[in-house]
Tab-separated table of C-alpha atoms in Angstrom:
chain	number	residue	atom	x	y	z
A	293	GLY	CA	-3.396	-19.219	-0.688
A	294	THR	CA	-1.007	-17.694	1.775
A	295	ALA	CA	1.377	-14.743	1.929
A	296	LYS	CA	4.402	-14.673	4.175
A	297	VAL	CA	6.313	-11.825	5.798
A	298	TRP	CA	10.025	-12.564	6.084
A	299	SER	CA	12.811	-11.008	8.136
A	300	VAL	CA	15.571	-10.079	5.698
A	301	PRO	CA	18.406	-10.056	8.274
A	302	ALA	CA	17.359	-13.311	9.963
A	303	GLY	CA	16.035	-15.063	6.858
A	304	GLU	CA	13.061	-16.413	8.778
A	305	CYS	CA	9.315	-16.253	8.273
A	306	LEU	CA	7.694	-13.876	10.760
A	307	GLN	CA	4.057	-14.430	9.790
A	308	THR	CA	1.887	-16.411	7.400
A	309	MET	CA	-1.456	-14.926	6.367
A	310	VAL	CA	-4.320	-16.773	4.662
A	311	CYS	CA	-5.235	-14.561	1.714
A	312	GLY	CA	-8.454	-16.054	0.420
A	313	ARG	CA	-9.265	-19.031	-1.737
A	314	GLY	CA	-6.978	-18.277	-4.668
A	315	GLU	CA	-3.269	-17.910	-5.121
A	316	PRO	CA	-1.675	-14.580	-4.165
A	317	ARG	CA	-0.285	-12.443	-6.997
A	318	LEU	CA	0.469	-9.228	-5.117
A	319	ALA	CA	1.971	-8.145	-1.812
A	320	ALA	CA	2.821	-4.469	-1.221
A	321	PHE	CA	3.748	-2.536	1.905
A	322	SER	CA	2.487	0.980	2.609
A	323	PRO	CA	5.144	3.707	2.895
A	324	ASN	CA	5.190	3.474	6.712
A	325	GLY	CA	5.252	-0.365	6.715
A	326	ARG	CA	2.161	-0.694	8.905
A	327	LEU	CA	-0.201	-1.756	6.096
A	328	LEU	CA	0.167	-4.662	3.705
A	329	LEU	CA	-1.934	-5.171	0.582
A	330	THR	CA	-2.375	-8.693	-0.760
A	331	ALA	CA	-4.426	-9.813	-3.748
A	332	GLY	CA	-4.671	-12.634	-6.211
A	333	THR	CA	-6.670	-15.045	-8.283
A	334	ASP	CA	-9.813	-15.041	-6.111
A	335	LEU	CA	-10.794	-11.525	-7.348
A	336	THR	CA	-10.233	-10.066	-3.867
A	337	ALA	CA	-7.676	-7.645	-2.431
A	338	SER	CA	-7.027	-7.644	1.310
A	339	LEU	CA	-5.619	-4.919	3.520
A	340	TRP	CA	-3.676	-6.029	6.589
A	341	GLN	CA	-2.709	-3.713	9.452
A	342	ARG	CA	0.093	-4.039	11.991
A	343	GLY	CA	0.295	-2.435	15.424
A	344	ASP	CA	2.806	0.206	16.472
A	345	ARG	CA	5.611	-2.183	17.400
A	346	PRO	CA	7.628	-3.948	14.680
A	347	ALA	CA	7.001	-7.279	16.443
A	348	ASP	CA	3.206	-6.869	16.183
A	349	ALA	CA	1.450	-9.244	13.786
A	350	PHE	CA	-0.525	-8.110	10.742
A	351	ARG	CA	-4.289	-8.505	11.164
A	352	LEU	CA	-6.908	-8.411	8.429
A	353	ALA	CA	-8.440	-4.920	8.311
A	354	LYS	CA	-10.502	-4.962	5.079
A	355	ASN	CA	-11.355	-6.984	2.003
A	356	PHE	CA	-11.975	-5.286	-1.339
A	357	LYS	CA	-14.181	-7.344	-3.668
A	358	GLY	CA	-15.805	-6.943	-7.064
A	359	PHE	CA	-12.848	-7.147	-9.438
A	360	ASP	CA	-13.489	-8.591	-12.914
A	361	ALA	CA	-10.174	-10.436	-13.108
A	362	GLU	CA	-7.379	-11.573	-10.843
A	363	VAL	CA	-5.494	-8.740	-9.169
A	364	SER	CA	-1.783	-8.737	-9.946
A	365	CYS	CA	-0.664	-5.171	-9.236
A	366	GLY	CA	-1.369	-2.459	-6.712
A	367	VAL	CA	0.240	0.577	-5.168
A	368	PHE	CA	-0.232	2.836	-2.149
A	369	SER	CA	-0.341	6.613	-2.410
A	370	PRO	CA	2.745	8.330	-0.963
A	371	ASP	CA	0.899	9.131	2.287
A	372	GLY	CA	-0.567	5.602	2.550
A	373	THR	CA	-4.199	6.744	2.655
A	374	LEU	CA	-5.185	5.433	-0.806
A	375	VAL	CA	-4.517	2.229	-2.660
A	376	ALA	CA	-4.984	1.530	-6.370
A	377	VAL	CA	-5.376	-2.032	-7.640
């Protein structure tokens, strides 16, 4: 499946990310907006990282595997250093 990042003011898709073999069920930004967590039906959560400039694309930083069921919720800690799924 794929996840998309959209510009709210422009109403256009800025980036499409391939998020594994299943359908995405979760997309969550870190407090500073530089990390994006995606997860879904393939029992994997993915962490995407963006560069310093708002125009920089998100790139896959890590995959978290080993879940027993599809992942449908997740949250970053207030400082963005931890994620719970």
